[in-house]
Coordinates of C-alpha atoms and ligand atoms in Angstrom, one line a residue:
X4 CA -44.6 35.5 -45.2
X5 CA -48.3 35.2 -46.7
X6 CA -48.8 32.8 -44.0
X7 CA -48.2 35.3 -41.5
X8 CA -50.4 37.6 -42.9
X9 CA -53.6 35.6 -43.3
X10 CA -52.7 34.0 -40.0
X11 CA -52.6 37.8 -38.4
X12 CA -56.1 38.7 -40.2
X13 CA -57.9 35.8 -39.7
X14 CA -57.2 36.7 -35.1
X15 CA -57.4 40.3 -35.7
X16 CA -60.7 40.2 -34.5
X17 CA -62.1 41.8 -38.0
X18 CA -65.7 42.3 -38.9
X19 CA -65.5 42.2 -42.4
X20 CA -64.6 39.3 -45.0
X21 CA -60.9 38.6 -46.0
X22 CA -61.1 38.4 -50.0
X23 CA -58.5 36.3 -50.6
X24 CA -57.8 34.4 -55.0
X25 CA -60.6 31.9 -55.4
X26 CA -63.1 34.7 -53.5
X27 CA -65.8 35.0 -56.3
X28 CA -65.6 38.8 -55.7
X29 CA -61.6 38.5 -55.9
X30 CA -61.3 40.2 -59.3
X31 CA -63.8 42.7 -59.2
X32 CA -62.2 44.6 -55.6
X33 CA -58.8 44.0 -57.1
X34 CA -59.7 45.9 -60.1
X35 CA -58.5 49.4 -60.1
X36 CA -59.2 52.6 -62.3
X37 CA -55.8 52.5 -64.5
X38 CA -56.0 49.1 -66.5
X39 CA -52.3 49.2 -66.7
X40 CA -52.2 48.1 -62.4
X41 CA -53.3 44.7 -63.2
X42 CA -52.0 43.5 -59.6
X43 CA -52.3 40.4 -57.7
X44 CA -52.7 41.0 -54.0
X45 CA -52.6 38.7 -50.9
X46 CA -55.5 39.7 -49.5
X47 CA -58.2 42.5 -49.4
X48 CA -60.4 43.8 -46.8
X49 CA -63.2 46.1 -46.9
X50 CA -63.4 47.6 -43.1
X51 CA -66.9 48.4 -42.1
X52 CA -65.8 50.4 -39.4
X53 CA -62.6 52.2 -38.1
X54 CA -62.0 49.3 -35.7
X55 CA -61.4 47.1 -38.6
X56 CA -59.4 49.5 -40.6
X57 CA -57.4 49.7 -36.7
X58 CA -56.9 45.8 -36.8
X59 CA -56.2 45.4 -40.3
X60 CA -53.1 47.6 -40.0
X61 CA -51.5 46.1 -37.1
X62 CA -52.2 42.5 -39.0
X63 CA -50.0 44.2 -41.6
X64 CA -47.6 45.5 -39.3
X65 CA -46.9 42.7 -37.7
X66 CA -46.9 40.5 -40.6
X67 CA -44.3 42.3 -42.6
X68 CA -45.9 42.1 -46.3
X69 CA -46.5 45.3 -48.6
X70 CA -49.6 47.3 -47.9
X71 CA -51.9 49.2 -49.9
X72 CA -54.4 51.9 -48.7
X73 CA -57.1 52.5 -51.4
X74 CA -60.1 55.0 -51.4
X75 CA -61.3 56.0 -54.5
X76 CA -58.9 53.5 -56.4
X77 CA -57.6 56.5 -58.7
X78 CA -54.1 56.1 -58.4
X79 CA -52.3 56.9 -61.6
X80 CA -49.4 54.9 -60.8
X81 CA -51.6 52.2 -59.0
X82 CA -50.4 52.8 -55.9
X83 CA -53.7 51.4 -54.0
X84 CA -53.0 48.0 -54.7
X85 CA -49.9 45.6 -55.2
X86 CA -49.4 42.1 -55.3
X87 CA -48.5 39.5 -52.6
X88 CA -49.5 42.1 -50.1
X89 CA -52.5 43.4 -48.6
X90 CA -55.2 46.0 -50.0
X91 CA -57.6 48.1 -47.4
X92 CA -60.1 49.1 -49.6
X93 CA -61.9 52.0 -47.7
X94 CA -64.9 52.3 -50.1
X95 CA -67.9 51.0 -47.8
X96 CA -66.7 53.8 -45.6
X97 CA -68.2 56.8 -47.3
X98 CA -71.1 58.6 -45.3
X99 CA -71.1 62.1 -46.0
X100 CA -72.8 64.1 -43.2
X101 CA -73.4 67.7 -43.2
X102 CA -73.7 69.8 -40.2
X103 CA -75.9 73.5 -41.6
X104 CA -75.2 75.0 -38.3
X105 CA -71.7 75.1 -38.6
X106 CA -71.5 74.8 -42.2
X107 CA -69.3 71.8 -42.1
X108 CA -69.4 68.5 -44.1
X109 CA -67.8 65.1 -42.6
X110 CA -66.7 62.2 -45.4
X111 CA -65.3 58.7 -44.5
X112 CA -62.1 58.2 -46.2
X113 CA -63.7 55.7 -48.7
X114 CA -65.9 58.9 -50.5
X115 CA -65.5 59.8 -54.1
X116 CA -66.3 63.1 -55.5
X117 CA -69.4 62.4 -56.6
X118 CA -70.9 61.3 -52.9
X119 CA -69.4 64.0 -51.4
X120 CA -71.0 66.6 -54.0
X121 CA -74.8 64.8 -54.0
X122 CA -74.8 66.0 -50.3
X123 CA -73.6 69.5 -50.4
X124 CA -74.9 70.5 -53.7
X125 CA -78.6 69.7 -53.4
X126 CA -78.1 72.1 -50.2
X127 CA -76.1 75.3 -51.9
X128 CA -72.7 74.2 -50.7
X129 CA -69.7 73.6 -52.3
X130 CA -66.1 71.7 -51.2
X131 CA -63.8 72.5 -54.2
X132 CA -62.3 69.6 -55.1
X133 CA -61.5 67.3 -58.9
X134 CA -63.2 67.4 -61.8
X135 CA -64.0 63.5 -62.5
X136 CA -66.9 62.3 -59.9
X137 CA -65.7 59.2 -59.6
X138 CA -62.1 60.3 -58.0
X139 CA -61.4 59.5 -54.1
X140 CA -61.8 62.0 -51.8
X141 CA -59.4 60.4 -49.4
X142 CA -56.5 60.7 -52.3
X143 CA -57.3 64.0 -54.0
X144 CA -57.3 65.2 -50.4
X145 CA -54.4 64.1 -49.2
X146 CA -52.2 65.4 -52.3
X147 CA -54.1 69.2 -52.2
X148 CA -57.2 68.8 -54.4
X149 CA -57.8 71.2 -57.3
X150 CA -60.6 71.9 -59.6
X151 CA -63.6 74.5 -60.9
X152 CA -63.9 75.9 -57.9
X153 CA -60.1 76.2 -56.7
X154 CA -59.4 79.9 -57.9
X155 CA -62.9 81.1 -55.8
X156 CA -62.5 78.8 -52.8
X157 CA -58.7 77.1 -52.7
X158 CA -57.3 73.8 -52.8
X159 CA -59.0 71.3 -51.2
X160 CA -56.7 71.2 -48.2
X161 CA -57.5 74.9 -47.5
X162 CA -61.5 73.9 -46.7
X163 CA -59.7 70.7 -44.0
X164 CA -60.8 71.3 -40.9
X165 CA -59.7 68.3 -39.0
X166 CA -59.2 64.6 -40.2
X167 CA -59.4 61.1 -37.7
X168 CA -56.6 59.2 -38.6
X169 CA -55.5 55.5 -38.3
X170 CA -51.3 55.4 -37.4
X171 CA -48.8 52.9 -38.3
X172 CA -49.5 51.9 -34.9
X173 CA -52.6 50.8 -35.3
X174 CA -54.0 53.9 -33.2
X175 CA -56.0 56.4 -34.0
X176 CA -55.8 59.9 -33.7
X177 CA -57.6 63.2 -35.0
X178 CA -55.6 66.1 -36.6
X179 CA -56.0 69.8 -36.9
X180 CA -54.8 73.2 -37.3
X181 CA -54.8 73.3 -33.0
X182 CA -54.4 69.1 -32.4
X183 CA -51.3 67.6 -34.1
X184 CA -50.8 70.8 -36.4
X185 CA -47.6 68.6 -37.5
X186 CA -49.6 66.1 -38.6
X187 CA -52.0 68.8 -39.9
X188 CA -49.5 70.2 -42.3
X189 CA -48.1 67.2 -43.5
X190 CA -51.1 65.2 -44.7
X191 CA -52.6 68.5 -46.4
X192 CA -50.4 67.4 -49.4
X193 CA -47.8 64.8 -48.1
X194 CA -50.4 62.3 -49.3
X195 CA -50.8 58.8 -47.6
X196 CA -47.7 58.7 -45.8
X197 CA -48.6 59.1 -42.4
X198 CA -51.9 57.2 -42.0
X199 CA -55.2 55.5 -43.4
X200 CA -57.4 58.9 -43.0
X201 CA -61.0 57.3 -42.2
X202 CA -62.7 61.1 -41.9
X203 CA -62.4 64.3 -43.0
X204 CA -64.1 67.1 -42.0
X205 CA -64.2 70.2 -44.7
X206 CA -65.6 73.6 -44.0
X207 CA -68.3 74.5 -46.4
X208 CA -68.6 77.8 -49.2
X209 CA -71.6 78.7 -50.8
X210 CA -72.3 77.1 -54.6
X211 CA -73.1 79.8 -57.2
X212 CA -75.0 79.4 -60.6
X213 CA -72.4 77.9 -62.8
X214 CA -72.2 79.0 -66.6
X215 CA -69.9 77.4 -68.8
X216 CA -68.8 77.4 -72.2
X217 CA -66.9 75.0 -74.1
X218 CA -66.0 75.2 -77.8
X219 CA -63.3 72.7 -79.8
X220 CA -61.1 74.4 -82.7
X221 CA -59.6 72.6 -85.2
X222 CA -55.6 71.4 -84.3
X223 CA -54.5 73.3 -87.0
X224 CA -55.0 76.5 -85.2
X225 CA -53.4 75.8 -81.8
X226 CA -51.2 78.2 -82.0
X227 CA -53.6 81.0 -82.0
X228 CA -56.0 79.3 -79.4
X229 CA -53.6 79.1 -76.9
X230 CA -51.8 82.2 -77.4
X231 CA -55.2 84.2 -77.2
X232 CA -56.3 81.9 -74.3
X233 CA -53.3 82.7 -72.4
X234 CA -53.5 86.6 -72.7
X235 CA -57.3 86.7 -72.3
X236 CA -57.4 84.3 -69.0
X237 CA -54.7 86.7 -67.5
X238 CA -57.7 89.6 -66.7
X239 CA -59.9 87.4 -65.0
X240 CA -60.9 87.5 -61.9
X241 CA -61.2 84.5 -59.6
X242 CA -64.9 84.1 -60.2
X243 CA -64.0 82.8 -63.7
X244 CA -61.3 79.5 -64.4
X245 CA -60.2 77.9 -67.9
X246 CA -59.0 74.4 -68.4
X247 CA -57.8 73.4 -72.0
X248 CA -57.0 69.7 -73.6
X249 CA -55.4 69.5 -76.9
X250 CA -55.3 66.4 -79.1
X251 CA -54.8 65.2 -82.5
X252 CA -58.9 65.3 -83.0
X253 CA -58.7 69.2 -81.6
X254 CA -58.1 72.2 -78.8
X255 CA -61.0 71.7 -75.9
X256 CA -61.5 74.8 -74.2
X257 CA -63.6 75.1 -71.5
X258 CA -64.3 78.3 -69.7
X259 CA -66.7 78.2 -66.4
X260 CA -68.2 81.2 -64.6
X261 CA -69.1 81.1 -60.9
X262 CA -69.9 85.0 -60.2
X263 CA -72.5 87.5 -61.0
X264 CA -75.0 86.0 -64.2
X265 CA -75.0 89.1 -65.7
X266 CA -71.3 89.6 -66.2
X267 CA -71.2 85.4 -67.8
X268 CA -72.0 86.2 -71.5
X269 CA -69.5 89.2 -71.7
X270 CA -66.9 87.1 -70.0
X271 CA -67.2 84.1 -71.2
X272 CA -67.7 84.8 -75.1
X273 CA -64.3 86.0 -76.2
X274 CA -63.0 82.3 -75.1
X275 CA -65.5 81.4 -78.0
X276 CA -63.5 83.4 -80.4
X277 CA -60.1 82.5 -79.5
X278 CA -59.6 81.7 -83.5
X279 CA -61.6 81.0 -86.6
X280 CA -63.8 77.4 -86.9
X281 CA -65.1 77.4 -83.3
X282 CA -67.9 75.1 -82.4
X283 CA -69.5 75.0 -79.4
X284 CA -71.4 77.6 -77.0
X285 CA -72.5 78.8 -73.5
X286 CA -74.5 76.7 -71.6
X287 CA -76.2 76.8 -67.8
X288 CA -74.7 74.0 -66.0
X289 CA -75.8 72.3 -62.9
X290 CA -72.7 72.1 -60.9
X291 CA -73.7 68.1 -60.5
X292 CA -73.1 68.5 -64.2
X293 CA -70.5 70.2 -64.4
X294 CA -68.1 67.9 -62.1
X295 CA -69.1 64.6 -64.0
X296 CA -69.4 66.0 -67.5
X297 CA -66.0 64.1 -68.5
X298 CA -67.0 60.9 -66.5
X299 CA -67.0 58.5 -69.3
X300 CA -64.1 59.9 -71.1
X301 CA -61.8 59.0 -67.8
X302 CA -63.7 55.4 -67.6
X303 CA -62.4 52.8 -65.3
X304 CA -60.0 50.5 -67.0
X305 CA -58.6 52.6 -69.8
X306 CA -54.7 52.6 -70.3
X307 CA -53.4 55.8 -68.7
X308 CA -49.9 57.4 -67.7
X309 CA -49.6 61.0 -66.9
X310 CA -46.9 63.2 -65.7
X311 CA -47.8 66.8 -64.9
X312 CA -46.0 70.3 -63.7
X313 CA -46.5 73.8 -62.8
X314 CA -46.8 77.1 -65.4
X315 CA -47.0 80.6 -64.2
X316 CA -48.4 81.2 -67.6
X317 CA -48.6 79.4 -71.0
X318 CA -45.4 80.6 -72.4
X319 CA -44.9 80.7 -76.4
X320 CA -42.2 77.7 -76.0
X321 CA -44.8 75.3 -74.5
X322 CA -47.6 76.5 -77.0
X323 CA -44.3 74.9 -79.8
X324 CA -44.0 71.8 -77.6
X325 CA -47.6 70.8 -77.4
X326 CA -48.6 71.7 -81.4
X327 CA -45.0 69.0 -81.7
X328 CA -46.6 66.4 -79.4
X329 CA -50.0 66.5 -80.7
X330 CA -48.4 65.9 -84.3
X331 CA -46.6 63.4 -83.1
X332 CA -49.4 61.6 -80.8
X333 CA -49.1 58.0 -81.2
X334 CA -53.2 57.1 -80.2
X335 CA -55.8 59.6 -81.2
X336 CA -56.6 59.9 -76.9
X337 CA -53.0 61.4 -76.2
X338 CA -53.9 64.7 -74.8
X339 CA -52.0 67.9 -73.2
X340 CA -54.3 69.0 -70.8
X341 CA -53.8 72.4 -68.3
X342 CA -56.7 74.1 -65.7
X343 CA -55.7 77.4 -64.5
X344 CA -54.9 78.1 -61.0
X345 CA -54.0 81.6 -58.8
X346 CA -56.8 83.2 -57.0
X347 CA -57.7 82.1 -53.9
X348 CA -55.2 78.8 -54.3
X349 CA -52.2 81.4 -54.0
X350 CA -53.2 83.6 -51.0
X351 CA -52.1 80.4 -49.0
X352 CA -48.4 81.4 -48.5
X353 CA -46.4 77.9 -49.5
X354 CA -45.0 77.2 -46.9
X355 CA -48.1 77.1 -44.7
X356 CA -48.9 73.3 -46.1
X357 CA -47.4 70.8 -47.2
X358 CA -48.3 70.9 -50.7
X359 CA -46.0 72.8 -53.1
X360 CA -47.0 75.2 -55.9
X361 CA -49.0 77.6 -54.5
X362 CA -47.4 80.8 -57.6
X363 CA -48.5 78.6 -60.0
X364 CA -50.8 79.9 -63.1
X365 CA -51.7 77.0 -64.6
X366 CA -51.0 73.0 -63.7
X367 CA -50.5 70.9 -66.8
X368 CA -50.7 67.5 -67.9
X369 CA -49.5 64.8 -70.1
X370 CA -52.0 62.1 -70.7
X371 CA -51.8 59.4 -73.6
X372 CA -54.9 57.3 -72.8
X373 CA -54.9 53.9 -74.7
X374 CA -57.0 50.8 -74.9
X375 CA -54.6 47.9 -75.9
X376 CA -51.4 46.6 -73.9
X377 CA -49.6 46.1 -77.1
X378 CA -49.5 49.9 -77.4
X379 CA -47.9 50.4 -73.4
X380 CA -44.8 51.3 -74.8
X381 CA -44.7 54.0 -77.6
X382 CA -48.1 56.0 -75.7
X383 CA -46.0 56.0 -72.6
X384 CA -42.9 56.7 -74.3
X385 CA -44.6 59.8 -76.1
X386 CA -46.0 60.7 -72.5
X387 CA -42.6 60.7 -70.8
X388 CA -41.4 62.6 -74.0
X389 CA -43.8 65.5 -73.7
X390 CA -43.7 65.8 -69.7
X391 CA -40.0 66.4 -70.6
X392 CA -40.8 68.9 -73.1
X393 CA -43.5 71.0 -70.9
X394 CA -41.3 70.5 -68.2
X395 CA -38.4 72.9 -69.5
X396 CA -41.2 75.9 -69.3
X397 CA -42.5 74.6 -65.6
X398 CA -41.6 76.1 -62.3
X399 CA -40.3 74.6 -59.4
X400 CA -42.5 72.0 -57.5
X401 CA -45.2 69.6 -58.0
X402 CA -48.4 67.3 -57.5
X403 CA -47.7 64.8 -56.2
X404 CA -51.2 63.3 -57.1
X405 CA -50.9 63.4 -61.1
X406 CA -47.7 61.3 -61.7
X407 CA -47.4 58.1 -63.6
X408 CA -44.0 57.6 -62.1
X409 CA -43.0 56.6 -58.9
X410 CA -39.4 56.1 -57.3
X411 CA -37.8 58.5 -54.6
X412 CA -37.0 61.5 -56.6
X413 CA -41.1 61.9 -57.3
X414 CA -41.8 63.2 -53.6
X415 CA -38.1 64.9 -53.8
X416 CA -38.8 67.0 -57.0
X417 CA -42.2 67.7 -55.9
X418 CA -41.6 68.9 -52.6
X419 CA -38.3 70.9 -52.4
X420 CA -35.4 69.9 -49.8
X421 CA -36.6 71.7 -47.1
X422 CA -40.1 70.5 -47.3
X423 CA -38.8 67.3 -48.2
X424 CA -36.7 67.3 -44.7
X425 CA -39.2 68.1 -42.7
X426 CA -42.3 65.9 -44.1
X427 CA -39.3 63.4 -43.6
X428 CA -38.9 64.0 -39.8
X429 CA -42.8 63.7 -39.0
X430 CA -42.5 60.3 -41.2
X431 CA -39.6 59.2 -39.1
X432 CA -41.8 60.2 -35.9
X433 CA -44.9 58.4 -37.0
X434 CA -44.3 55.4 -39.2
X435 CA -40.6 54.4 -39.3
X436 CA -40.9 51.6 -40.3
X437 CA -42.4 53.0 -43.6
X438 CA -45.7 50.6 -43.0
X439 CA -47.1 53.2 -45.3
X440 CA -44.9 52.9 -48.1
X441 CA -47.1 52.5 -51.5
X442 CA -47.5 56.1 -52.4
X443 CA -45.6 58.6 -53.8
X444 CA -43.1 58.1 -50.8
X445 CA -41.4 60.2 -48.1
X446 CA -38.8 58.3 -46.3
X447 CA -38.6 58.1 -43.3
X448 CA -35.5 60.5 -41.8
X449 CA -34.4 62.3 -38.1
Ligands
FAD16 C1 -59.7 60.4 -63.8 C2 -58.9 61.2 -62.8 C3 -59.2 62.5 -62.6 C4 -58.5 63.3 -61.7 N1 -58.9 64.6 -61.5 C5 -58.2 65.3 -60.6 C6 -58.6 66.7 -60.4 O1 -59.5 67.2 -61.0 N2 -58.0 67.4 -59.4 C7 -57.0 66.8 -58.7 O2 -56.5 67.5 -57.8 N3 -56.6 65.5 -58.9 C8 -57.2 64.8 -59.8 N4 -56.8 63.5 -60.0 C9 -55.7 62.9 -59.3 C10 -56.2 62.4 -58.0 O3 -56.2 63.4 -57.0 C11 -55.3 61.2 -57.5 O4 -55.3 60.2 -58.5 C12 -55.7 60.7 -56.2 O5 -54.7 59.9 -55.6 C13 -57.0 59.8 -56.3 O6 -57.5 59.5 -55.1 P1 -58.2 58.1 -54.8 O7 -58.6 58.0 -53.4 O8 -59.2 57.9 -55.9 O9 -57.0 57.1 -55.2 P2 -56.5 55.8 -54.6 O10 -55.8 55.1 -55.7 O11 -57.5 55.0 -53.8 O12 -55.4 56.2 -53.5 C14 -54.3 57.0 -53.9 C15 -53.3 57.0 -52.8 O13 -54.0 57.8 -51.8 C16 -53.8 57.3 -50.5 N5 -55.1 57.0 -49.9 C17 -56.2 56.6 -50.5 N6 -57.2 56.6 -49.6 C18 -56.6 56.9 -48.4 C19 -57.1 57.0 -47.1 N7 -58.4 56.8 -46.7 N8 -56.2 57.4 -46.1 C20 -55.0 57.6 -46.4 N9 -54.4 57.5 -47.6 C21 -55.3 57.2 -48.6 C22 -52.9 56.1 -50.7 O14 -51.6 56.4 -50.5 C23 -53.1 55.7 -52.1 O15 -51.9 55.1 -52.6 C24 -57.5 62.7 -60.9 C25 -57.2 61.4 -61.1 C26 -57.8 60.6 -62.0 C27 -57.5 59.2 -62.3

């Protein structure tokens, strides 16, 4: 079997290197962000150009073994790499190119946040997208994409204008809301199931003075914090989003502001006084800023497992459940994160894409983050617990792209039966073979 594959690469008429163990740059492209997917792959290649990303996948193909499509590397589950298979690491494929005429931005599937914001901010635009710069486009894309700007301008499916696309096949195709709308609908949120995406093109919106405040209250008073939070996000309009993370060492709120400066103090204050022993304040924030502020806190090679769900609001039962999982947090990093969602994300109706949650309020996560391998066990035991927990106030549907868990009922769960069905059909259509199998899968079904 690993013969086959190595023979297939080395006559697939690729331009760039085949890492294989013993390469002296083996370990550092194996490497990817969750320390926990310590995996040992066959081979990696790094296409340079579509061609090779075209050749590599009919080498897989033909070959047999277990493949792994990787763009930012930011996996949760580590579903960009594997062992004894093969990894196409997209990341020298990552020009960003912006066209002002038309107010559209093109990104090679190997982008991350961060390369796709140094071109459009600079110029006053803005593709809503994560809040950690050095996320994959390619992967936060494919699953829906949400962030700071999501409540003004949408998920980041709804700026996808088109994406080229490499099939099981080997050929390559483009996609769109007019050329293989199918296809269209299913990869804005069926993730990687249907192809190795090597561009995207995203319509542009116009980036708005940011202002943002962020205060920490002590753990004792979460109660209150997240009660008022709750009632006084509920008013606001779409200009204005809130993301909490509660832990044993405090409640992190963090409010941001994208609409008229006047209207930022008066808005943004009372998030500052959600309870007594507040510390923090408002502060102007480059957007650049703003999107890589938490950076180092989600560093490469940190322990993580996270399991997330839907709110339409922060009901009193969860505010109970996380105040019991912070107390019983086994790592001072085990956090109950939530950003709030509505606005412009829900005037998609649901069924209209692929991705599933569109009524939601809020989209929460559990995420212990650890450092040693002896503590695997009890921080993902505690995240399992408290996903369970938060998951008794959660609606229907999920995201696919913030699960630590994998298996067949992920994609099921997250996607309804009837979305389920027919993401399955255009699976069965376009890779039934399941070539594309290392992501949170859809099988392959008539
Ligand atoms: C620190 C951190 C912060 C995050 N913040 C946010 C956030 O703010 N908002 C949000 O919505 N999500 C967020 N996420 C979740 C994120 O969207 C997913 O982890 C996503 O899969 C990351 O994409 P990637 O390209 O970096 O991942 P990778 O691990 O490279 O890929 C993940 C999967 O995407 C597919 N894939 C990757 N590249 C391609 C490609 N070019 N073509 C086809 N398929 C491909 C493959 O199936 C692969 O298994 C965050 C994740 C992390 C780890």
């Amino acid at each position: 079997m690993s013969n086959s594959l190595l023979d297939a690469l080395s006559t697939a008429g690729l331009l760039c290197p085949v890492i294989t163990a013993g390469h002296q740059d083996y370990d550092r492209y194996r490497r990817v962000w969750n320390g926990i997917a310590d995996r040992l792959p066959l081979a990696i290649v790094r296409p340079q150009t579509v061609e090779d990303v075209q050749n590599a996948v009919r080498a897989a193909a033909s070959s047999g073994v277990l493949l792994a499509v990787r763009g930012g590397g930011h996996s949760i589950p580590g579903l960009s790499t594997c062992d004894d298979g093969l990894v196409i690491d997209m990341s020298l494929l990552r020009s960003t190119i912006i066209d002002d005429d038309n107010q559209t931005v093109e990104v090679g599937g190997g982008a991350l946040l961060g390369d796709l914001d140094r071109t459009t901010v600079p110029k006053g635009y803005v593709v809503p997208a994560g809040v950690i710069s050095h996320t994959g486009v390619a992967g936060l894309t494919l699953g829906g994409g949400m962030g700071w700007a999501s409540r003004k301008y949408g998920l980041t499916i709804d700026s996808l204008l088109g994406a080229e696309i490499v099939l099981a096949t080997g050929d390559i195709t483009w996609t769109s809301a007019t050329w293989n709308p199918e296809l269209f609908w299913g990869i804005r949120g069926g993730g990687g199931n249907f192809g190795i995406v090597t561009r995207f093109k995203f319509q542009l919106h116009a980036l708005t003075g940011t202002i943002a405040g962020q205060w920490t209250y002590p753990v004792e008073n979460a109660r209150q914090v997240l009660s008022s939070l709750r009632d006084r996000a509920r008013q606001q309009s779409r200009d204005f989003t809130v993301s909490f993370t509660a832990s044993p060492s405090g409640i992190n709120v963090t409010a941001v502001w994208s609409g008229d400066a006047g209207l930022a103090r008066a808005t943004l204050s009372p998030f500052g006084t959600l309870a007594e022993g507040a510390s923090g304040g408002l502060e102007n924030l480059p957007y650049l800023t703003l999107q890589s502020r938490n950076d180092v806190a989600f560093a490469w090679s940190r322990r993580y497992y996270v399991k997330g769900g839907f709110w339409s609001d922060i009901s009193d039962q969860a505010i109970e459940h996380i105040i019991q999982a912070i107390a019983e947090a086994p790592a001072p990093d085990c956090e109950i994160y939530a950003i709030q969602l509505g606005g412009a994300v829900s005037d998609i109706p649901d069924d209209a894409t692929a991705y599933t949650g569109r009524n939601a309020g809020y989209y929460w996560l559990s995420e212990p983050i650890w450092d040693n391998m002896a503590d695997d066990d009890k921080c993902i035991a505690w995240g399992r617990k408290t996903g369970r927990l938060l998951s008794d106030a959660s609606i229907i549907g999920n995201y696919v792209n913030e699960q630590g868990d994998t298996g067949s009922s992920v994609a099921r769960d997250a996607y309804g039966p009837e979305k389920y069905q027919r993401l399955a059909r255009l699976k069965a259509r376009l890779d039934p073979a399941n070539l594309f199998r290392l992501n949170q899968n859809i099988e392959p079904q008539e």
